[in-house]
């Protein structure tokens, strides 16, 4: 029996935005995303302002990063999960390839961030994905299973009941190259089976997003795949009409 999972679309603004630009973008989104779960991840300095503007809206807040070390203390420049919870954050993106690549985040740091978020009731969005060289070397399953198992081994499979996974092939991020729906589906299916080997119930329920150059014109075909439960959107989340088109494609793909 197949489980009907609801769809989720998260906009990752990365290091982009300003008070004026965010305000314009959010006012174009509010009230137009009914019927689908939507979140936006502005830079942390703008989270509180975005919270204000989203009051009464179903759009939720996501953080792009979180401190691994603890919930408070002498960690200059860091933002704790407790602070993110305090400003009303629902999701926390961890393990994004940009953080792994530019800030040296290892699988074990990602697992610590996962724990800090869960301590505060924030749902981690665990990003996994292979580089082009790894894909060409036939190592896709090896890489994504290493990245996911690093969390399962430390935190336990049952904690995935309060988490989301995002499969983001590194070669597809910001490049305009998307995995074909079939290639993405194969990895999503693999990830779900990996979890099912430990816990079938959690595997059936967990939301697995696809990320990497998701646009208005490729979203619908990705969302028809049985194991693709939504998208983590970078570039296209900065353009209101493009992001809304992706949200509407997610809504349209919900059967029944
Ligand atoms: P992109 O980014 O949509 O611009 O490719 C996706 C991401 O990095 O989450």
PDB file of C-alpha atoms and ligand atoms in Angstrom:
ATOM      1  CA  UNK A   1       0.000   0.000   0.000  1.00  0.00           C
ATOM      2  CA  UNK A   2       1.370   3.405  -0.902  1.00  0.00           C
ATOM      3  CA  UNK A   3       1.179   6.177   1.663  1.00  0.00           C
ATOM      4  CA  UNK A   4      -0.002   9.591   0.535  1.00  0.00           C
ATOM      5  CA  UNK A   5       2.545  12.044   1.906  1.00  0.00           C
ATOM      6  CA  UNK A   6       1.866  15.753   1.849  1.00  0.00           C
ATOM      7  CA  UNK A   7       4.158  17.954  -0.223  1.00  0.00           C
ATOM      8  CA  UNK A   8       6.591  20.516   1.149  1.00  0.00           C
ATOM      9  CA  UNK A   9       8.379  23.338  -0.672  1.00  0.00           C
ATOM     10  CA  UNK A  10      11.181  25.241   1.063  1.00  0.00           C
ATOM     11  CA  UNK A  11      12.781  28.359  -0.415  1.00  0.00           C
ATOM     12  CA  UNK A  12      16.456  28.699   0.516  1.00  0.00           C
ATOM     13  CA  UNK A  13      17.374  32.343  -0.028  1.00  0.00           C
ATOM     14  CA  UNK A  14      21.036  31.711   0.829  1.00  0.00           C
ATOM     15  CA  UNK A  15      23.067  34.930   1.390  1.00  0.00           C
ATOM     16  CA  UNK A  16      20.627  37.131  -0.477  1.00  0.00           C
ATOM     17  CA  UNK A  17      18.068  39.741   0.490  1.00  0.00           C
ATOM     18  CA  UNK A  18      17.549  43.073   2.245  1.00  0.00           C
ATOM     19  CA  UNK A  19      14.707  44.531   4.308  1.00  0.00           C
ATOM     20  CA  UNK A  20      13.198  46.041   1.168  1.00  0.00           C
ATOM     21  CA  UNK A  21      13.642  43.020  -1.102  1.00  0.00           C
ATOM     22  CA  UNK A  22      12.405  40.535   1.537  1.00  0.00           C
ATOM     23  CA  UNK A  23       9.370  42.604   2.305  1.00  0.00           C
ATOM     24  CA  UNK A  24       8.428  42.845  -1.380  1.00  0.00           C
ATOM     25  CA  UNK A  25       8.959  39.114  -1.914  1.00  0.00           C
ATOM     26  CA  UNK A  26       6.995  38.050   1.167  1.00  0.00           C
ATOM     27  CA  UNK A  27       4.065  40.304   0.398  1.00  0.00           C
ATOM     28  CA  UNK A  28       3.830  38.632  -3.021  1.00  0.00           C
ATOM     29  CA  UNK A  29       3.753  35.167  -1.419  1.00  0.00           C
ATOM     30  CA  UNK A  30       1.456  35.634   1.565  1.00  0.00           C
ATOM     31  CA  UNK A  31      -2.041  34.293   0.950  1.00  0.00           C
ATOM     32  CA  UNK A  32      -1.069  32.491  -2.270  1.00  0.00           C
ATOM     33  CA  UNK A  33       0.303  29.174  -1.051  1.00  0.00           C
ATOM     34  CA  UNK A  34      -2.795  27.478   0.363  1.00  0.00           C
ATOM     35  CA  UNK A  35      -3.025  23.703   0.093  1.00  0.00           C
ATOM     36  CA  UNK A  36       0.700  23.035   0.271  1.00  0.00           C
ATOM     37  CA  UNK A  37       3.266  23.223   3.061  1.00  0.00           C
ATOM     38  CA  UNK A  38       5.659  26.064   2.338  1.00  0.00           C
ATOM     39  CA  UNK A  39       8.617  27.495   4.237  1.00  0.00           C
ATOM     40  CA  UNK A  40      11.189  30.149   3.467  1.00  0.00           C
ATOM     41  CA  UNK A  41      14.756  30.323   4.753  1.00  0.00           C
ATOM     42  CA  UNK A  42      16.010  33.914   4.821  1.00  0.00           C
ATOM     43  CA  UNK A  43      19.466  34.798   6.159  1.00  0.00           C
ATOM     44  CA  UNK A  44      19.350  34.543   9.978  1.00  0.00           C
ATOM     45  CA  UNK A  45      19.595  38.297  10.473  1.00  0.00           C
ATOM     46  CA  UNK A  46      16.202  38.656   8.761  1.00  0.00           C
ATOM     47  CA  UNK A  47      14.354  35.778  10.454  1.00  0.00           C
ATOM     48  CA  UNK A  48      12.646  37.900  13.102  1.00  0.00           C
ATOM     49  CA  UNK A  49      11.489  40.483  10.578  1.00  0.00           C
ATOM     50  CA  UNK A  50      10.161  37.735   8.296  1.00  0.00           C
ATOM     51  CA  UNK A  51       8.309  36.237  11.277  1.00  0.00           C
ATOM     52  CA  UNK A  52       6.514  39.554  11.746  1.00  0.00           C
ATOM     53  CA  UNK A  53       5.528  39.730   8.127  1.00  0.00           C
ATOM     54  CA  UNK A  54       4.316  36.118   8.133  1.00  0.00           C
ATOM     55  CA  UNK A  55       2.028  36.553  11.138  1.00  0.00           C
ATOM     56  CA  UNK A  56      -1.250  34.871  10.291  1.00  0.00           C
ATOM     57  CA  UNK A  57       0.240  33.217   7.201  1.00  0.00           C
ATOM     58  CA  UNK A  58       0.649  29.458   6.756  1.00  0.00           C
ATOM     59  CA  UNK A  59       4.169  30.004   5.383  1.00  0.00           C
ATOM     60  CA  UNK A  60       6.698  28.759   7.909  1.00  0.00           C
ATOM     61  CA  UNK A  61      10.235  29.792   8.673  1.00  0.00           C
ATOM     62  CA  UNK A  62      13.370  27.759   8.095  1.00  0.00           C
ATOM     63  CA  UNK A  63      16.920  28.517   9.195  1.00  0.00           C
ATOM     64  CA  UNK A  64      19.857  28.039   6.841  1.00  0.00           C
ATOM     65  CA  UNK A  65      22.269  27.004   9.576  1.00  0.00           C
ATOM     66  CA  UNK A  66      22.564  26.378  13.314  1.00  0.00           C
ATOM     67  CA  UNK A  67      25.335  26.133  15.904  1.00  0.00           C
ATOM     68  CA  UNK A  68      26.578  22.597  16.553  1.00  0.00           C
ATOM     69  CA  UNK A  69      28.076  23.254  19.972  1.00  0.00           C
ATOM     70  CA  UNK A  70      25.219  23.990  22.320  1.00  0.00           C
ATOM     71  CA  UNK A  71      22.226  26.207  23.039  1.00  0.00           C
ATOM     72  CA  UNK A  72      24.167  29.161  24.457  1.00  0.00           C
ATOM     73  CA  UNK A  73      27.648  30.154  25.443  1.00  0.00           C
ATOM     74  CA  UNK A  74      30.896  31.669  24.251  1.00  0.00           C
ATOM     75  CA  UNK A  75      30.629  30.863  20.546  1.00  0.00           C
ATOM     76  CA  UNK A  76      31.156  34.187  18.803  1.00  0.00           C
ATOM     77  CA  UNK A  77      29.156  34.568  15.631  1.00  0.00           C
ATOM     78  CA  UNK A  78      26.987  31.492  16.108  1.00  0.00           C
ATOM     79  CA  UNK A  79      23.193  31.209  16.330  1.00  0.00           C
ATOM     80  CA  UNK A  80      21.778  28.466  18.530  1.00  0.00           C
ATOM     81  CA  UNK A  81      18.755  26.288  17.898  1.00  0.00           C
ATOM     82  CA  UNK A  82      17.213  27.788  21.058  1.00  0.00           C
ATOM     83  CA  UNK A  83      17.415  31.242  19.455  1.00  0.00           C
ATOM     84  CA  UNK A  84      15.945  29.926  16.217  1.00  0.00           C
ATOM     85  CA  UNK A  85      13.065  28.387  18.184  1.00  0.00           C
ATOM     86  CA  UNK A  86      12.618  31.682  20.007  1.00  0.00           C
ATOM     87  CA  UNK A  87      12.041  33.547  16.725  1.00  0.00           C
ATOM     88  CA  UNK A  88       9.592  30.887  15.523  1.00  0.00           C
ATOM     89  CA  UNK A  89      11.646  28.720  13.197  1.00  0.00           C
ATOM     90  CA  UNK A  90      10.056  25.383  12.193  1.00  0.00           C
ATOM     91  CA  UNK A  91      12.784  23.836   9.986  1.00  0.00           C
ATOM     92  CA  UNK A  92      16.581  23.989  10.045  1.00  0.00           C
ATOM     93  CA  UNK A  93      18.631  23.190   6.941  1.00  0.00           C
ATOM     94  CA  UNK A  94      21.755  21.186   7.779  1.00  0.00           C
ATOM     95  CA  UNK A  95      24.448  19.520   5.691  1.00  0.00           C
ATOM     96  CA  UNK A  96      23.913  21.748   2.673  1.00  0.00           C
ATOM     97  CA  UNK A  97      26.690  21.110   0.158  1.00  0.00           C
ATOM     98  CA  UNK A  98      27.750  24.763   0.299  1.00  0.00           C
ATOM     99  CA  UNK A  99      28.383  24.391   4.035  1.00  0.00           C
ATOM    100  CA  UNK A 100      30.163  21.071   3.563  1.00  0.00           C
ATOM    101  CA  UNK A 101      32.289  22.563   0.761  1.00  0.00           C
ATOM    102  CA  UNK A 102      33.091  26.113   1.958  1.00  0.00           C
ATOM    103  CA  UNK A 103      32.954  25.677   5.741  1.00  0.00           C
ATOM    104  CA  UNK A 104      34.347  22.174   6.058  1.00  0.00           C
ATOM    105  CA  UNK A 105      31.269  20.711   7.747  1.00  0.00           C
ATOM    106  CA  UNK A 106      31.767  17.008   8.250  1.00  0.00           C
ATOM    107  CA  UNK A 107      29.138  14.326   8.679  1.00  0.00           C
ATOM    108  CA  UNK A 108      29.764  14.366  12.424  1.00  0.00           C
ATOM    109  CA  UNK A 109      29.256  18.150  12.670  1.00  0.00           C
ATOM    110  CA  UNK A 110      26.024  17.746  10.708  1.00  0.00           C
ATOM    111  CA  UNK A 111      24.881  15.092  13.207  1.00  0.00           C
ATOM    112  CA  UNK A 112      25.571  17.503  16.098  1.00  0.00           C
ATOM    113  CA  UNK A 113      23.537  20.230  14.385  1.00  0.00           C
ATOM    114  CA  UNK A 114      20.740  17.715  13.900  1.00  0.00           C
ATOM    115  CA  UNK A 115      20.709  16.978  17.634  1.00  0.00           C
ATOM    116  CA  UNK A 116      20.731  20.675  18.589  1.00  0.00           C
ATOM    117  CA  UNK A 117      17.711  21.354  16.358  1.00  0.00           C
ATOM    118  CA  UNK A 118      15.763  18.386  17.674  1.00  0.00           C
ATOM    119  CA  UNK A 119      16.449  19.444  21.266  1.00  0.00           C
ATOM    120  CA  UNK A 120      14.447  22.574  20.419  1.00  0.00           C
ATOM    121  CA  UNK A 121      11.678  20.860  18.462  1.00  0.00           C
ATOM    122  CA  UNK A 122      12.923  22.218  15.134  1.00  0.00           C
ATOM    123  CA  UNK A 123      12.751  19.795  12.208  1.00  0.00           C
ATOM    124  CA  UNK A 124      16.160  19.261  10.612  1.00  0.00           C
ATOM    125  CA  UNK A 125      16.224  19.265   6.800  1.00  0.00           C
ATOM    126  CA  UNK A 126      19.157  16.935   6.147  1.00  0.00           C
ATOM    127  CA  UNK A 127      20.808  17.668   2.807  1.00  0.00           C
ATOM    128  CA  UNK A 128      22.614  14.832   1.082  1.00  0.00           C
ATOM    129  CA  UNK A 129      24.009  14.594  -2.425  1.00  0.00           C
ATOM    130  CA  UNK A 130      26.922  13.565  -4.581  1.00  0.00           C
ATOM    131  CA  UNK A 131      29.379  15.635  -6.630  1.00  0.00           C
ATOM    132  CA  UNK A 132      29.696  15.178 -10.382  1.00  0.00           C
ATOM    133  CA  UNK A 133      32.923  13.206  -9.926  1.00  0.00           C
ATOM    134  CA  UNK A 134      31.204  10.911  -7.451  1.00  0.00           C
ATOM    135  CA  UNK A 135      28.278  10.388  -9.827  1.00  0.00           C
ATOM    136  CA  UNK A 136      30.606   9.619 -12.701  1.00  0.00           C
ATOM    137  CA  UNK A 137      32.481   7.164 -10.492  1.00  0.00           C
ATOM    138  CA  UNK A 138      29.209   5.344  -9.727  1.00  0.00           C
ATOM    139  CA  UNK A 139      29.306   6.332  -6.051  1.00  0.00           C
ATOM    140  CA  UNK A 140      25.908   8.017  -5.659  1.00  0.00           C
ATOM    141  CA  UNK A 141      24.422   5.437  -3.289  1.00  0.00           C
ATOM    142  CA  UNK A 142      27.633   5.122  -1.300  1.00  0.00           C
ATOM    143  CA  UNK A 143      27.838   8.905  -0.745  1.00  0.00           C
ATOM    144  CA  UNK A 144      24.216   9.550   0.180  1.00  0.00           C
ATOM    145  CA  UNK A 145      24.042   6.521   2.440  1.00  0.00           C
ATOM    146  CA  UNK A 146      27.218   7.595   4.254  1.00  0.00           C
ATOM    147  CA  UNK A 147      25.752  11.087   4.779  1.00  0.00           C
ATOM    148  CA  UNK A 148      22.421   9.787   6.044  1.00  0.00           C
ATOM    149  CA  UNK A 149      23.780   6.906   8.123  1.00  0.00           C
ATOM    150  CA  UNK A 150      26.106   9.347   9.915  1.00  0.00           C
ATOM    151  CA  UNK A 151      22.938  10.805  11.426  1.00  0.00           C
ATOM    152  CA  UNK A 152      21.017   7.569  11.939  1.00  0.00           C
ATOM    153  CA  UNK A 153      23.986   5.938  13.679  1.00  0.00           C
ATOM    154  CA  UNK A 154      24.430   8.817  16.138  1.00  0.00           C
ATOM    155  CA  UNK A 155      20.835   9.917  16.684  1.00  0.00           C
ATOM    156  CA  UNK A 156      18.744   6.798  16.013  1.00  0.00           C
ATOM    157  CA  UNK A 157      16.379   6.102  13.130  1.00  0.00           C
ATOM    158  CA  UNK A 158      13.283   6.934  15.194  1.00  0.00           C
ATOM    159  CA  UNK A 159      14.348  10.611  15.376  1.00  0.00           C
ATOM    160  CA  UNK A 160      13.705  10.826  11.620  1.00  0.00           C
ATOM    161  CA  UNK A 161      10.009  10.984  12.511  1.00  0.00           C
ATOM    162  CA  UNK A 162      10.771  14.670  13.133  1.00  0.00           C
ATOM    163  CA  UNK A 163      13.037  15.352  10.195  1.00  0.00           C
ATOM    164  CA  UNK A 164      13.019  15.946   6.459  1.00  0.00           C
ATOM    165  CA  UNK A 165      15.593  14.794   3.912  1.00  0.00           C
ATOM    166  CA  UNK A 166      16.648  16.808   0.857  1.00  0.00           C
ATOM    167  CA  UNK A 167      18.465  15.018  -1.953  1.00  0.00           C
ATOM    168  CA  UNK A 168      20.523  17.664  -3.702  1.00  0.00           C
ATOM    169  CA  UNK A 169      23.039  16.468  -6.278  1.00  0.00           C
ATOM    170  CA  UNK A 170      25.865  19.008  -5.949  1.00  0.00           C
ATOM    171  CA  UNK A 171      26.287  19.258  -9.716  1.00  0.00           C
ATOM    172  CA  UNK A 172      22.658  20.400 -10.059  1.00  0.00           C
ATOM    173  CA  UNK A 173      22.793  23.242  -7.511  1.00  0.00           C
ATOM    174  CA  UNK A 174      22.739  26.673  -9.125  1.00  0.00           C
ATOM    175  CA  UNK A 175      23.898  25.234 -12.444  1.00  0.00           C
ATOM    176  CA  UNK A 176      20.632  24.985 -14.341  1.00  0.00           C
ATOM    177  CA  UNK A 177      21.230  21.228 -14.619  1.00  0.00           C
ATOM    178  CA  UNK A 178      18.526  19.158 -12.953  1.00  0.00           C
ATOM    179  CA  UNK A 179      18.592  15.453 -12.358  1.00  0.00           C
ATOM    180  CA  UNK A 180      15.983  13.823 -14.575  1.00  0.00           C
ATOM    181  CA  UNK A 181      12.867  12.945 -12.601  1.00  0.00           C
ATOM    182  CA  UNK A 182      13.781   9.266 -13.067  1.00  0.00           C
ATOM    183  CA  UNK A 183      17.365   9.700 -11.800  1.00  0.00           C
ATOM    184  CA  UNK A 184      16.157  11.710  -8.811  1.00  0.00           C
ATOM    185  CA  UNK A 185      13.419   9.165  -8.111  1.00  0.00           C
ATOM    186  CA  UNK A 186      15.986   6.351  -8.080  1.00  0.00           C
ATOM    187  CA  UNK A 187      17.999   8.088  -5.345  1.00  0.00           C
ATOM    188  CA  UNK A 188      14.871   9.023  -3.365  1.00  0.00           C
ATOM    189  CA  UNK A 189      13.714   5.406  -3.526  1.00  0.00           C
ATOM    190  CA  UNK A 190      17.162   4.249  -2.420  1.00  0.00           C
ATOM    191  CA  UNK A 191      17.108   6.623   0.582  1.00  0.00           C
ATOM    192  CA  UNK A 192      13.630   5.471   1.583  1.00  0.00           C
ATOM    193  CA  UNK A 193      14.689   1.829   1.370  1.00  0.00           C
ATOM    194  CA  UNK A 194      17.772   2.559   3.433  1.00  0.00           C
ATOM    195  CA  UNK A 195      15.534   3.922   6.203  1.00  0.00           C
ATOM    196  CA  UNK A 196      13.013   1.092   5.726  1.00  0.00           C
ATOM    197  CA  UNK A 197      15.723  -1.421   6.517  1.00  0.00           C
ATOM    198  CA  UNK A 198      15.729   0.088  10.032  1.00  0.00           C
ATOM    199  CA  UNK A 199      12.145   1.305  10.372  1.00  0.00           C
ATOM    200  CA  UNK A 200       9.459   0.796   7.721  1.00  0.00           C
ATOM    201  CA  UNK A 201       6.918   3.113   9.257  1.00  0.00           C
ATOM    202  CA  UNK A 202       9.277   6.077   9.387  1.00  0.00           C
ATOM    203  CA  UNK A 203      10.483   5.348   5.847  1.00  0.00           C
ATOM    204  CA  UNK A 204       6.935   5.507   4.516  1.00  0.00           C
ATOM    205  CA  UNK A 205       6.166   8.771   6.249  1.00  0.00           C
ATOM    206  CA  UNK A 206       9.366  10.785   5.863  1.00  0.00           C
ATOM    207  CA  UNK A 207       9.311  13.662   3.439  1.00  0.00           C
ATOM    208  CA  UNK A 208      12.183  13.509   0.919  1.00  0.00           C
ATOM    209  CA  UNK A 209      12.650  16.744  -1.044  1.00  0.00           C
ATOM    210  CA  UNK A 210      14.586  17.162  -4.257  1.00  0.00           C
ATOM    211  CA  UNK A 211      16.868  20.174  -4.688  1.00  0.00           C
ATOM    212  CA  UNK A 212      19.073  21.430  -7.492  1.00  0.00           C
ATOM    213  CA  UNK A 213      17.864  23.902 -10.132  1.00  0.00           C
ATOM    214  CA  UNK A 214      14.175  23.275  -9.439  1.00  0.00           C
ATOM    215  CA  UNK A 215      12.265  25.768 -11.595  1.00  0.00           C
ATOM    216  CA  UNK A 216       8.671  26.463 -12.553  1.00  0.00           C
ATOM    217  CA  UNK A 217       9.067  24.403 -15.729  1.00  0.00           C
ATOM    218  CA  UNK A 218      10.603  21.244 -14.262  1.00  0.00           C
ATOM    219  CA  UNK A 219       8.846  21.080 -10.884  1.00  0.00           C
ATOM    220  CA  UNK A 220       5.678  19.334 -12.068  1.00  0.00           C
ATOM    221  CA  UNK A 221       7.518  16.400 -13.630  1.00  0.00           C
ATOM    222  CA  UNK A 222       9.701  15.953 -10.536  1.00  0.00           C
ATOM    223  CA  UNK A 223       6.615  16.003  -8.288  1.00  0.00           C
ATOM    224  CA  UNK A 224       4.916  13.186 -10.211  1.00  0.00           C
ATOM    225  CA  UNK A 225       7.597  10.781  -8.976  1.00  0.00           C
ATOM    226  CA  UNK A 226       6.322   8.578  -6.142  1.00  0.00           C
ATOM    227  CA  UNK A 227       9.214   9.221  -3.730  1.00  0.00           C
ATOM    228  CA  UNK A 228       9.691  12.961  -4.407  1.00  0.00           C
ATOM    229  CA  UNK A 229       7.730  14.820  -1.735  1.00  0.00           C
ATOM    230  CA  UNK A 230       8.563  18.396  -2.621  1.00  0.00           C
ATOM    231  CA  UNK A 231      11.523  20.658  -3.271  1.00  0.00           C
ATOM    232  CA  UNK A 232      14.292  22.674  -1.687  1.00  0.00           C
ATOM    233  CA  UNK A 233      14.516  25.646  -4.010  1.00  0.00           C
ATOM    234  CA  UNK A 234      17.414  28.103  -4.228  1.00  0.00           C
ATOM    235  CA  UNK A 235      17.521  30.591  -7.096  1.00  0.00           C
ATOM    236  CA  UNK A 236      13.868  30.305  -8.104  1.00  0.00           C
ATOM    237  CA  UNK A 237      12.728  31.032  -4.537  1.00  0.00           C
ATOM    238  CA  UNK A 238      13.867  34.657  -4.937  1.00  0.00           C
ATOM    239  CA  UNK A 239      11.358  35.359  -7.700  1.00  0.00           C
ATOM    240  CA  UNK A 240       7.809  35.382  -6.350  1.00  0.00           C
ATOM    241  CA  UNK A 241       6.070  34.111  -9.466  1.00  0.00           C
ATOM    242  CA  UNK A 242       8.597  31.337 -10.016  1.00  0.00           C
ATOM    243  CA  UNK A 243       8.394  30.187  -6.400  1.00  0.00           C
ATOM    244  CA  UNK A 244       4.593  30.328  -6.443  1.00  0.00           C
ATOM    245  CA  UNK A 245       4.508  28.285  -9.658  1.00  0.00           C
ATOM    246  CA  UNK A 246       6.603  25.594  -7.918  1.00  0.00           C
ATOM    247  CA  UNK A 247       4.279  25.666  -4.886  1.00  0.00           C
ATOM    248  CA  UNK A 248       1.257  25.357  -7.162  1.00  0.00           C
ATOM    249  CA  UNK A 249       2.848  22.436  -9.026  1.00  0.00           C
ATOM    250  CA  UNK A 250       3.348  20.723  -5.652  1.00  0.00           C
ATOM    251  CA  UNK A 251      -0.280  21.287  -4.782  1.00  0.00           C
ATOM    252  CA  UNK A 252      -1.475  20.028  -8.168  1.00  0.00           C
ATOM    253  CA  UNK A 253       0.545  16.825  -7.749  1.00  0.00           C
ATOM    254  CA  UNK A 254      -1.282  15.800  -4.605  1.00  0.00           C
ATOM    255  CA  UNK A 255      -3.551  12.943  -5.643  1.00  0.00           C
ATOM    256  CA  UNK A 256      -7.132  12.840  -4.443  1.00  0.00           C
TER     257      UNK A 256
HETATM  258  P1  LIG B   1      19.214  26.054  -6.687  1.00  0.00           P
HETATM  259  O1  LIG B   1      19.675  25.755  -5.169  1.00  0.00           O
HETATM  260  O2  LIG B   1      17.727  25.840  -6.730  1.00  0.00           O
HETATM  261  O3  LIG B   1      19.614  27.489  -6.941  1.00  0.00           O
HETATM  262  O4  LIG B   1      19.930  25.090  -7.563  1.00  0.00           O
HETATM  263  C1  LIG B   1      19.150  24.680  -4.459  1.00  0.00           C
HETATM  264  C2  LIG B   1      19.782  24.602  -3.095  1.00  0.00           C
HETATM  265  O5  LIG B   1      20.984  24.874  -2.969  1.00  0.00           O
HETATM  266  O6  LIG B   1      19.096  24.258  -2.103  1.00  0.00           O
END
